[in-house]
Amino acid sequence: VTTSRKNLLAVSRAAAPSRRRVSRTPAIDTVEISISSKFELVEKVSSLTKSIIDRIRFDQDTAGWIDLAVREAVINAIRHGNKNAEDKQVDVKFVIEPDGLTIYVRDRGKGFDASKLPDPLDPNNLLNPNGRGIFFMRTFMDEVEYSVHPEGGSLVRLYKRKS
Amino acid sequence: VAKETLEMAELSIKEREANGVTVLDLSGRITIGEGSVQLREAVRKLLDSGKKKILLNLAGITYVDSSGIGELVSCYTTTGNHGGQLKLLNLTKKIRDLLSITKLLTVFDSYDDEGQALASFK
């Protein structure tokens, strides 16, 4: 497990409109963690997710759902992307913004067409034990987007706006 | 890390009988890996020994993910396939929310009162 942290952008104080006191412009901070494809390491990502959510101060319910969405993304990356090959990495990057949180999860798999997944709410699929992970991500996050990473593997971007 | 992780992932299952119904008091987490496997094995064991009226008491469940929801569905269908009934007791708010958005509240028979739950088994 490797983690890194860097201040990408420490924006200088905005040109101050007169009279009003200008608060310090928050920096955009990124935190990264890479794990090998073992389900028990999902807990490591989850601990980090929780500590980051604490910094952004989402309400308690929202915080729990974001944690769940990230877990689902990482589990999918391990299981469907990396096919449980322990030597393949899952990279998770949190981008903490003043008004929200973006999480990128990259696997080393061949990718898939998210639009072709069966609808878990279809009455014919209700008793299917699988197929709810992406549905949870889409339910609890404001944006969920899949793409191919330029260096290979698939990349999911999750975004939650701070309301 | 490994030890802490295993402890966090663990699901505790206590079995008792009440009015001809087997109640499994669950506490901990039903998530991918150990928790889901433990639940599956516990339900299979009951069915193999002819205990087909099963009530899962979820009061002590602290966390469920999509795999855990899937495992509840599997247990429900497996029990039905064996001619039995599996019902849920004491849904936590989070589990109720997850079952609601997945439309599974319409599938499961669930109760907040153990007496009513026990009486509902035929």
PDB file of C-alpha atoms in Angstrom:
ATOM      1  CA  VAL A   1       0.000   0.000   0.000  1.00  0.00           C
ATOM      2  CA  THR A   2       1.386   3.328  -0.946  1.00  0.00           C
ATOM      3  CA  THR A   3      -0.062   6.694  -0.226  1.00  0.00           C
ATOM      4  CA  SER A   4       0.978  10.111  -1.284  1.00  0.00           C
ATOM      5  CA  ARG A   5      -0.320  13.537  -0.717  1.00  0.00           C
ATOM      6  CA  LYS A   6       0.334  16.738  -2.493  1.00  0.00           C
ATOM      7  CA  ASN A   7      -0.976  20.201  -2.703  1.00  0.00           C
ATOM      8  CA  LEU A   8      -1.730  20.588  -6.361  1.00  0.00           C
ATOM      9  CA  LEU A   9      -2.835  24.094  -6.280  1.00  0.00           C
ATOM     10  CA  ALA A  10      -2.472  26.632  -3.592  1.00  0.00           C
ATOM     11  CA  VAL A  11      -4.363  29.416  -5.230  1.00  0.00           C
ATOM     12  CA  SER A  12      -3.156  32.800  -4.158  1.00  0.00           C
ATOM     13  CA  ARG A  13      -5.601  34.928  -2.307  1.00  0.00           C
ATOM     14  CA  ALA A  14      -8.146  36.299  -4.653  1.00  0.00           C
ATOM     15  CA  ALA A  15      -7.928  39.885  -5.637  1.00  0.00           C
ATOM     16  CA  ALA A  16      -9.866  41.192  -2.730  1.00  0.00           C
ATOM     17  CA  PRO A  17     -13.106  42.964  -3.242  1.00  0.00           C
ATOM     18  CA  SER A  18     -12.817  45.889  -0.902  1.00  0.00           C
ATOM     19  CA  ARG A  19     -14.427  46.020   2.528  1.00  0.00           C
ATOM     20  CA  ARG A  20     -15.488  42.365   2.663  1.00  0.00           C
ATOM     21  CA  ARG A  21     -13.097  40.197   4.543  1.00  0.00           C
ATOM     22  CA  VAL A  22     -11.687  37.621   2.177  1.00  0.00           C
ATOM     23  CA  SER A  23     -11.325  34.137   3.528  1.00  0.00           C
ATOM     24  CA  ARG A  24      -8.295  32.138   2.582  1.00  0.00           C
ATOM     25  CA  THR A  25      -8.952  30.337  -0.690  1.00  0.00           C
ATOM     26  CA  PRO A  26      -8.976  26.626   0.090  1.00  0.00           C
ATOM     27  CA  ALA A  27      -6.336  24.574  -1.625  1.00  0.00           C
ATOM     28  CA  ILE A  28      -7.200  21.631  -3.803  1.00  0.00           C
ATOM     29  CA  ASP A  29      -5.630  18.673  -2.138  1.00  0.00           C
ATOM     30  CA  THR A  30      -5.128  15.215  -3.570  1.00  0.00           C
ATOM     31  CA  VAL A  31      -4.581  12.007  -1.681  1.00  0.00           C
ATOM     32  CA  GLU A  32      -3.668   8.778  -3.410  1.00  0.00           C
ATOM     33  CA  ILE A  33      -3.547   5.164  -2.352  1.00  0.00           C
ATOM     34  CA  SER A  34      -2.649   2.052  -4.319  1.00  0.00           C
ATOM     35  CA  ILE A  35      -3.545  -1.434  -3.189  1.00  0.00           C
ATOM     36  CA  SER A  36      -3.029  -4.893  -4.577  1.00  0.00           C
ATOM     37  CA  SER A  37      -6.164  -6.790  -5.535  1.00  0.00           C
ATOM     38  CA  LYS A  38      -7.159  -8.243  -2.163  1.00  0.00           C
ATOM     39  CA  PHE A  39     -10.596  -7.657  -0.724  1.00  0.00           C
ATOM     40  CA  GLU A  40      -9.260  -7.144   2.813  1.00  0.00           C
ATOM     41  CA  LEU A  41      -7.380  -4.076   1.587  1.00  0.00           C
ATOM     42  CA  VAL A  42     -10.697  -2.418   0.757  1.00  0.00           C
ATOM     43  CA  GLU A  43     -10.809  -1.594   4.484  1.00  0.00           C
ATOM     44  CA  LYS A  44      -7.609   0.391   4.101  1.00  0.00           C
ATOM     45  CA  VAL A  45      -9.200   2.485   1.355  1.00  0.00           C
ATOM     46  CA  SER A  46     -12.343   2.847   3.435  1.00  0.00           C
ATOM     47  CA  SER A  47     -10.387   4.209   6.427  1.00  0.00           C
ATOM     48  CA  LEU A  48      -8.784   6.792   4.166  1.00  0.00           C
ATOM     49  CA  THR A  49     -12.141   7.673   2.599  1.00  0.00           C
ATOM     50  CA  LYS A  50     -13.622   8.291   6.040  1.00  0.00           C
ATOM     51  CA  SER A  51     -10.766  10.529   7.144  1.00  0.00           C
ATOM     52  CA  ILE A  52     -11.069  12.592   3.957  1.00  0.00           C
ATOM     53  CA  ILE A  53     -14.842  12.861   4.265  1.00  0.00           C
ATOM     54  CA  ASP A  54     -14.344  14.157   7.817  1.00  0.00           C
ATOM     55  CA  ARG A  55     -12.240  17.002   6.438  1.00  0.00           C
ATOM     56  CA  ILE A  56     -14.922  18.031   3.959  1.00  0.00           C
ATOM     57  CA  ARG A  57     -17.654  17.754   6.580  1.00  0.00           C
ATOM     58  CA  PHE A  58     -20.356  15.990   4.666  1.00  0.00           C
ATOM     59  CA  ASP A  59     -23.282  15.103   6.907  1.00  0.00           C
ATOM     60  CA  GLN A  60     -23.140  11.692   8.536  1.00  0.00           C
ATOM     61  CA  ASP A  61     -25.573   9.930   6.192  1.00  0.00           C
ATOM     62  CA  THR A  62     -23.922  11.302   3.063  1.00  0.00           C
ATOM     63  CA  ALA A  63     -20.515  10.349   4.447  1.00  0.00           C
ATOM     64  CA  GLY A  64     -21.645   6.753   4.872  1.00  0.00           C
ATOM     65  CA  TRP A  65     -23.010   6.569   1.338  1.00  0.00           C
ATOM     66  CA  ILE A  66     -19.836   8.048  -0.189  1.00  0.00           C
ATOM     67  CA  ASP A  67     -17.800   5.455   1.677  1.00  0.00           C
ATOM     68  CA  LEU A  68     -20.083   2.744   0.323  1.00  0.00           C
ATOM     69  CA  ALA A  69     -19.802   4.056  -3.254  1.00  0.00           C
ATOM     70  CA  VAL A  70     -16.000   4.108  -3.078  1.00  0.00           C
ATOM     71  CA  ARG A  71     -15.944   0.599  -1.631  1.00  0.00           C
ATOM     72  CA  GLU A  72     -18.164  -0.641  -4.446  1.00  0.00           C
ATOM     73  CA  ALA A  73     -15.877   0.960  -7.046  1.00  0.00           C
ATOM     74  CA  VAL A  74     -12.778  -0.616  -5.500  1.00  0.00           C
ATOM     75  CA  ILE A  75     -14.445  -4.026  -5.151  1.00  0.00           C
ATOM     76  CA  ASN A  76     -15.490  -3.902  -8.807  1.00  0.00           C
ATOM     77  CA  ALA A  77     -11.943  -2.926  -9.778  1.00  0.00           C
ATOM     78  CA  ILE A  78     -10.533  -5.913  -7.892  1.00  0.00           C
ATOM     79  CA  ARG A  79     -13.145  -8.424  -8.972  1.00  0.00           C
ATOM     80  CA  HIS A  80     -14.213  -7.449 -12.474  1.00  0.00           C
ATOM     81  CA  GLY A  81     -11.288  -5.278 -13.604  1.00  0.00           C
ATOM     82  CA  ASN A  82      -8.289  -7.106 -12.186  1.00  0.00           C
ATOM     83  CA  LYS A  83     -10.029 -10.493 -11.933  1.00  0.00           C
ATOM     84  CA  ASN A  84      -8.644 -10.889  -8.403  1.00  0.00           C
ATOM     85  CA  ALA A  85      -5.052 -11.047  -9.708  1.00  0.00           C
ATOM     86  CA  GLU A  86      -3.214  -9.942  -6.562  1.00  0.00           C
ATOM     87  CA  ASP A  87      -0.246  -8.574  -8.501  1.00  0.00           C
ATOM     88  CA  LYS A  88      -2.495  -6.076 -10.280  1.00  0.00           C
ATOM     89  CA  GLN A  89      -2.919  -2.722  -8.586  1.00  0.00           C
ATOM     90  CA  VAL A  90      -5.987  -0.634  -7.918  1.00  0.00           C
ATOM     91  CA  ASP A  91      -5.203   3.083  -7.708  1.00  0.00           C
ATOM     92  CA  VAL A  92      -7.533   5.405  -5.850  1.00  0.00           C
ATOM     93  CA  LYS A  93      -7.171   9.165  -5.981  1.00  0.00           C
ATOM     94  CA  PHE A  94      -9.202  11.601  -3.921  1.00  0.00           C
ATOM     95  CA  VAL A  95      -9.375  15.189  -5.095  1.00  0.00           C
ATOM     96  CA  ILE A  96     -10.662  17.400  -2.313  1.00  0.00           C
ATOM     97  CA  GLU A  97     -12.221  20.561  -3.638  1.00  0.00           C
ATOM     98  CA  PRO A  98     -13.873  23.419  -1.821  1.00  0.00           C
ATOM     99  CA  ASP A  99     -17.316  22.390  -2.999  1.00  0.00           C
ATOM    100  CA  GLY A 100     -17.046  18.651  -3.312  1.00  0.00           C
ATOM    101  CA  LEU A 101     -15.055  15.485  -3.564  1.00  0.00           C
ATOM    102  CA  THR A 102     -13.915  13.611  -6.665  1.00  0.00           C
ATOM    103  CA  ILE A 103     -12.644  10.053  -6.431  1.00  0.00           C
ATOM    104  CA  TYR A 104     -10.888   8.227  -9.261  1.00  0.00           C
ATOM    105  CA  VAL A 105     -10.536   4.442  -9.151  1.00  0.00           C
ATOM    106  CA  ARG A 106      -8.336   2.806 -11.757  1.00  0.00           C
ATOM    107  CA  ASP A 107      -7.937  -0.893 -12.403  1.00  0.00           C
ATOM    108  CA  ARG A 108      -5.753  -2.808 -14.849  1.00  0.00           C
ATOM    109  CA  GLY A 109      -8.572  -4.580 -16.674  1.00  0.00           C
ATOM    110  CA  LYS A 110      -9.949  -4.422 -20.167  1.00  0.00           C
ATOM    111  CA  GLY A 111     -12.887  -2.169 -19.381  1.00  0.00           C
ATOM    112  CA  PHE A 112     -16.557  -2.728 -20.072  1.00  0.00           C
ATOM    113  CA  ASP A 113     -19.627  -0.993 -21.425  1.00  0.00           C
ATOM    114  CA  ALA A 114     -21.502   0.356 -18.401  1.00  0.00           C
ATOM    115  CA  SER A 115     -24.550   1.092 -20.554  1.00  0.00           C
ATOM    116  CA  LYS A 116     -25.046  -2.629 -21.202  1.00  0.00           C
ATOM    117  CA  LEU A 117     -25.363  -3.665 -17.578  1.00  0.00           C
ATOM    118  CA  PRO A 118     -28.697  -5.218 -16.593  1.00  0.00           C
ATOM    119  CA  ASP A 119     -31.070  -3.005 -14.625  1.00  0.00           C
ATOM    120  CA  PRO A 120     -31.150  -4.330 -11.042  1.00  0.00           C
ATOM    121  CA  LEU A 121     -34.627  -2.810 -10.580  1.00  0.00           C
ATOM    122  CA  ASP A 122     -36.109  -4.840 -13.436  1.00  0.00           C
ATOM    123  CA  PRO A 123     -38.531  -7.305 -11.797  1.00  0.00           C
ATOM    124  CA  ASN A 124     -36.741 -10.137 -13.587  1.00  0.00           C
ATOM    125  CA  ASN A 125     -33.452  -9.137 -11.949  1.00  0.00           C
ATOM    126  CA  LEU A 126     -34.615  -8.471  -8.381  1.00  0.00           C
ATOM    127  CA  LEU A 127     -33.540 -11.909  -7.185  1.00  0.00           C
ATOM    128  CA  ASN A 128     -30.157 -11.733  -8.888  1.00  0.00           C
ATOM    129  CA  PRO A 129     -27.564 -11.685  -6.089  1.00  0.00           C
ATOM    130  CA  ASN A 130     -25.174  -9.597  -8.218  1.00  0.00           C
ATOM    131  CA  GLY A 131     -25.313  -6.378 -10.179  1.00  0.00           C
ATOM    132  CA  ARG A 132     -26.012  -3.705  -7.550  1.00  0.00           C
ATOM    133  CA  GLY A 133     -22.559  -2.173  -7.059  1.00  0.00           C
ATOM    134  CA  ILE A 134     -22.684   0.357  -9.885  1.00  0.00           C
ATOM    135  CA  PHE A 135     -26.333   1.022  -9.097  1.00  0.00           C
ATOM    136  CA  PHE A 136     -25.301   2.040  -5.558  1.00  0.00           C
ATOM    137  CA  MET A 137     -22.573   4.296  -6.949  1.00  0.00           C
ATOM    138  CA  ARG A 138     -25.034   6.010  -9.272  1.00  0.00           C
ATOM    139  CA  THR A 139     -27.606   6.341  -6.522  1.00  0.00           C
ATOM    140  CA  PHE A 140     -25.336   7.885  -3.905  1.00  0.00           C
ATOM    141  CA  MET A 141     -22.972  10.011  -5.991  1.00  0.00           C
ATOM    142  CA  ASP A 142     -23.823  13.036  -8.144  1.00  0.00           C
ATOM    143  CA  GLU A 143     -21.698  11.903 -11.066  1.00  0.00           C
ATOM    144  CA  VAL A 144     -20.335   8.504 -12.107  1.00  0.00           C
ATOM    145  CA  GLU A 145     -18.321   8.262 -15.285  1.00  0.00           C
ATOM    146  CA  TYR A 146     -16.345   5.432 -16.832  1.00  0.00           C
ATOM    147  CA  SER A 147     -13.433   5.885 -19.187  1.00  0.00           C
ATOM    148  CA  VAL A 148     -10.286   4.157 -20.367  1.00  0.00           C
ATOM    149  CA  HIS A 149      -7.128   5.245 -18.588  1.00  0.00           C
ATOM    150  CA  PRO A 150      -4.491   6.566 -21.042  1.00  0.00           C
ATOM    151  CA  GLU A 151      -1.956   4.104 -19.654  1.00  0.00           C
ATOM    152  CA  GLY A 152      -4.361   1.165 -19.698  1.00  0.00           C
ATOM    153  CA  GLY A 153      -7.094  -0.155 -17.481  1.00  0.00           C
ATOM    154  CA  SER A 154     -10.442   1.380 -16.819  1.00  0.00           C
ATOM    155  CA  LEU A 155     -11.077   4.448 -14.741  1.00  0.00           C
ATOM    156  CA  VAL A 156     -14.200   5.384 -12.855  1.00  0.00           C
ATOM    157  CA  ARG A 157     -14.725   8.936 -11.661  1.00  0.00           C
ATOM    158  CA  LEU A 158     -17.103   9.544  -8.785  1.00  0.00           C
ATOM    159  CA  TYR A 159     -18.127  13.034  -7.731  1.00  0.00           C
ATOM    160  CA  LYS A 160     -20.129  14.244  -4.770  1.00  0.00           C
ATOM    161  CA  ARG A 161     -21.089  17.880  -4.446  1.00  0.00           C
ATOM    162  CA  LYS A 162     -21.213  19.401  -1.029  1.00  0.00           C
ATOM    163  CA  SER A 163     -24.763  20.592  -0.654  1.00  0.00           C
TER     164      SER A 163
ATOM    165  CA  VAL B   1      -3.344  -4.261   9.427  1.00  0.00           C
ATOM    166  CA  ALA B   2      -4.400  -7.815   8.633  1.00  0.00           C
ATOM    167  CA  LYS B   3      -5.546  -8.601  12.166  1.00  0.00           C
ATOM    168  CA  GLU B   4      -7.472  -5.387  12.530  1.00  0.00           C
ATOM    169  CA  THR B   5      -9.063  -5.923   9.115  1.00  0.00           C
ATOM    170  CA  LEU B   6     -10.173  -9.439   9.946  1.00  0.00           C
ATOM    171  CA  GLU B   7     -11.744  -8.314  13.191  1.00  0.00           C
ATOM    172  CA  MET B   8     -13.583  -5.544  11.408  1.00  0.00           C
ATOM    173  CA  ALA B   9     -14.802  -7.867   8.694  1.00  0.00           C
ATOM    174  CA  GLU B  10     -16.093 -10.496  11.034  1.00  0.00           C
ATOM    175  CA  LEU B  11     -19.735 -11.413  11.290  1.00  0.00           C
ATOM    176  CA  SER B  12     -20.970 -12.957  14.514  1.00  0.00           C
ATOM    177  CA  ILE B  13     -23.890 -15.380  14.238  1.00  0.00           C
ATOM    178  CA  LYS B  14     -25.779 -16.724  17.240  1.00  0.00           C
ATOM    179  CA  GLU B  15     -28.454 -19.329  16.735  1.00  0.00           C
ATOM    180  CA  ARG B  16     -31.537 -19.889  18.907  1.00  0.00           C
ATOM    181  CA  GLU B  17     -34.939 -21.533  18.569  1.00  0.00           C
ATOM    182  CA  ALA B  18     -38.241 -19.807  19.268  1.00  0.00           C
ATOM    183  CA  ASN B  19     -41.696 -21.244  18.517  1.00  0.00           C
ATOM    184  CA  GLY B  20     -40.287 -23.674  15.950  1.00  0.00           C
ATOM    185  CA  VAL B  21     -38.402 -20.908  14.168  1.00  0.00           C
ATOM    186  CA  THR B  22     -34.621 -20.687  14.022  1.00  0.00           C
ATOM    187  CA  VAL B  23     -33.503 -17.151  14.800  1.00  0.00           C
ATOM    188  CA  LEU B  24     -30.019 -16.106  13.737  1.00  0.00           C
ATOM    189  CA  ASP B  25     -28.902 -13.062  15.714  1.00  0.00           C
ATOM    190  CA  LEU B  26     -26.363 -11.377  13.465  1.00  0.00           C
ATOM    191  CA  SER B  27     -23.886  -8.738  14.512  1.00  0.00           C
ATOM    192  CA  GLY B  28     -21.032  -7.151  12.641  1.00  0.00           C
ATOM    193  CA  ARG B  29     -20.706  -6.746   8.920  1.00  0.00           C
ATOM    194  CA  ILE B  30     -22.162  -8.498   5.897  1.00  0.00           C
ATOM    195  CA  THR B  31     -19.694  -7.462   3.247  1.00  0.00           C
ATOM    196  CA  ILE B  32     -17.757  -9.064   0.437  1.00  0.00           C
ATOM    197  CA  GLY B  33     -15.622 -11.959   1.595  1.00  0.00           C
ATOM    198  CA  GLU B  34     -15.869 -13.398   5.048  1.00  0.00           C
ATOM    199  CA  GLY B  35     -19.152 -11.904   6.264  1.00  0.00           C
ATOM    200  CA  SER B  36     -21.102 -13.005   3.213  1.00  0.00           C
ATOM    201  CA  VAL B  37     -19.563 -16.486   3.248  1.00  0.00           C
ATOM    202  CA  GLN B  38     -20.323 -16.970   6.960  1.00  0.00           C
ATOM    203  CA  LEU B  39     -23.973 -16.070   6.481  1.00  0.00           C
ATOM    204  CA  ARG B  40     -24.313 -18.350   3.450  1.00  0.00           C
ATOM    205  CA  GLU B  41     -22.774 -21.283   5.323  1.00  0.00           C
ATOM    206  CA  ALA B  42     -24.944 -20.735   8.406  1.00  0.00           C
ATOM    207  CA  VAL B  43     -28.149 -20.749   6.336  1.00  0.00           C
ATOM    208  CA  ARG B  44     -27.041 -23.782   4.296  1.00  0.00           C
ATOM    209  CA  LYS B  45     -26.300 -25.662   7.500  1.00  0.00           C
ATOM    210  CA  LEU B  46     -29.786 -24.960   8.848  1.00  0.00           C
ATOM    211  CA  LEU B  47     -31.416 -26.091   5.613  1.00  0.00           C
ATOM    212  CA  ASP B  48     -29.283 -29.249   5.521  1.00  0.00           C
ATOM    213  CA  SER B  49     -30.463 -30.126   9.031  1.00  0.00           C
ATOM    214  CA  GLY B  50     -34.094 -29.612   8.071  1.00  0.00           C
ATOM    215  CA  LYS B  51     -34.566 -26.233   9.763  1.00  0.00           C
ATOM    216  CA  LYS B  52     -36.551 -24.346   7.202  1.00  0.00           C
ATOM    217  CA  LYS B  53     -38.126 -21.499   9.168  1.00  0.00           C
ATOM    218  CA  ILE B  54     -35.379 -18.931   9.440  1.00  0.00           C
ATOM    219  CA  LEU B  55     -35.522 -15.451  10.905  1.00  0.00           C
ATOM    220  CA  LEU B  56     -32.465 -13.237  10.434  1.00  0.00           C
ATOM    221  CA  ASN B  57     -32.213 -10.675  13.223  1.00  0.00           C
ATOM    222  CA  LEU B  58     -30.213  -7.811  11.712  1.00  0.00           C
ATOM    223  CA  ALA B  59     -30.304  -5.506  14.743  1.00  0.00           C
ATOM    224  CA  GLY B  60     -26.551  -5.799  15.324  1.00  0.00           C
ATOM    225  CA  ILE B  61     -25.474  -5.350  11.719  1.00  0.00           C
ATOM    226  CA  THR B  62     -23.224  -2.331  11.411  1.00  0.00           C
ATOM    227  CA  TYR B  63     -22.459  -2.431   7.687  1.00  0.00           C
ATOM    228  CA  VAL B  64     -23.772  -3.990   4.497  1.00  0.00           C
ATOM    229  CA  ASP B  65     -22.497  -3.522   0.939  1.00  0.00           C
ATOM    230  CA  SER B  66     -23.898  -4.711  -2.394  1.00  0.00           C
ATOM    231  CA  SER B  67     -22.374  -8.151  -1.811  1.00  0.00           C
ATOM    232  CA  GLY B  68     -24.113  -8.357   1.553  1.00  0.00           C
ATOM    233  CA  ILE B  69     -27.436  -7.372  -0.004  1.00  0.00           C
ATOM    234  CA  GLY B  70     -26.772 -10.008  -2.672  1.00  0.00           C
ATOM    235  CA  GLU B  71     -26.099 -12.590   0.022  1.00  0.00           C
ATOM    236  CA  LEU B  72     -29.421 -11.813   1.731  1.00  0.00           C
ATOM    237  CA  VAL B  73     -31.112 -12.352  -1.650  1.00  0.00           C
ATOM    238  CA  SER B  74     -29.225 -15.644  -2.140  1.00  0.00           C
ATOM    239  CA  CYS B  75     -30.210 -16.877   1.318  1.00  0.00           C
ATOM    240  CA  TYR B  76     -33.819 -15.954   0.609  1.00  0.00           C
ATOM    241  CA  THR B  77     -33.962 -17.831  -2.706  1.00  0.00           C
ATOM    242  CA  THR B  78     -31.975 -20.835  -1.432  1.00  0.00           C
ATOM    243  CA  THR B  79     -34.355 -21.195   1.519  1.00  0.00           C
ATOM    244  CA  GLY B  80     -37.359 -20.888  -0.776  1.00  0.00           C
ATOM    245  CA  ASN B  81     -35.901 -23.521  -3.097  1.00  0.00           C
ATOM    246  CA  HIS B  82     -35.694 -25.874  -0.106  1.00  0.00           C
ATOM    247  CA  GLY B  83     -39.374 -25.317   0.648  1.00  0.00           C
ATOM    248  CA  GLY B  84     -38.596 -23.017   3.567  1.00  0.00           C
ATOM    249  CA  GLN B  85     -39.172 -19.418   4.554  1.00  0.00           C
ATOM    250  CA  LEU B  86     -36.561 -16.789   5.380  1.00  0.00           C
ATOM    251  CA  LYS B  87     -37.642 -13.496   6.919  1.00  0.00           C
ATOM    252  CA  LEU B  88     -35.903 -10.434   8.284  1.00  0.00           C
ATOM    253  CA  LEU B  89     -36.166  -8.831  11.712  1.00  0.00           C
ATOM    254  CA  ASN B  90     -34.996  -5.424  12.959  1.00  0.00           C
ATOM    255  CA  LEU B  91     -33.726  -3.758   9.810  1.00  0.00           C
ATOM    256  CA  THR B  92     -31.325  -0.953  10.624  1.00  0.00           C
ATOM    257  CA  LYS B  93     -31.996   2.359   8.909  1.00  0.00           C
ATOM    258  CA  LYS B  94     -29.172   1.812   6.421  1.00  0.00           C
ATOM    259  CA  ILE B  95     -30.275  -1.696   5.499  1.00  0.00           C
ATOM    260  CA  ARG B  96     -33.852  -0.484   5.119  1.00  0.00           C
ATOM    261  CA  ASP B  97     -32.636   2.320   2.839  1.00  0.00           C
ATOM    262  CA  LEU B  98     -30.610  -0.110   0.711  1.00  0.00           C
ATOM    263  CA  LEU B  99     -33.474  -2.611   0.463  1.00  0.00           C
ATOM    264  CA  SER B 100     -35.832   0.219  -0.395  1.00  0.00           C
ATOM    265  CA  ILE B 101     -33.813   1.689  -3.265  1.00  0.00           C
ATOM    266  CA  THR B 102     -33.208  -1.786  -4.685  1.00  0.00           C
ATOM    267  CA  LYS B 103     -36.949  -2.573  -4.437  1.00  0.00           C
ATOM    268  CA  LEU B 104     -36.120  -5.550  -2.263  1.00  0.00           C
ATOM    269  CA  LEU B 105     -38.400  -4.389   0.551  1.00  0.00           C
ATOM    270  CA  THR B 106     -41.163  -5.697  -1.709  1.00  0.00           C
ATOM    271  CA  VAL B 107     -39.442  -9.090  -1.864  1.00  0.00           C
ATOM    272  CA  PHE B 108     -38.503  -9.689   1.766  1.00  0.00           C
ATOM    273  CA  ASP B 109     -40.961 -10.219   4.557  1.00  0.00           C
ATOM    274  CA  SER B 110     -39.552  -7.979   7.293  1.00  0.00           C
ATOM    275  CA  TYR B 111     -40.606  -7.152  10.847  1.00  0.00           C
ATOM    276  CA  ASP B 112     -39.695  -4.821  13.677  1.00  0.00           C
ATOM    277  CA  ASP B 113     -41.357  -6.973  16.327  1.00  0.00           C
ATOM    278  CA  GLU B 114     -40.017 -10.446  17.035  1.00  0.00           C
ATOM    279  CA  GLY B 115     -43.349 -11.784  18.296  1.00  0.00           C
ATOM    280  CA  GLN B 116     -45.090 -10.748  15.103  1.00  0.00           C
ATOM    281  CA  ALA B 117     -42.264 -12.164  13.028  1.00  0.00           C
ATOM    282  CA  LEU B 118     -42.426 -15.543  14.777  1.00  0.00           C
ATOM    283  CA  ALA B 119     -46.218 -15.657  14.481  1.00  0.00           C
ATOM    284  CA  SER B 120     -46.020 -15.006  10.737  1.00  0.00           C
ATOM    285  CA  PHE B 121     -44.329 -18.332   9.980  1.00  0.00           C
ATOM    286  CA  LYS B 122     -46.738 -21.054   8.899  1.00  0.00           C
TER     287      LYS B 122
END
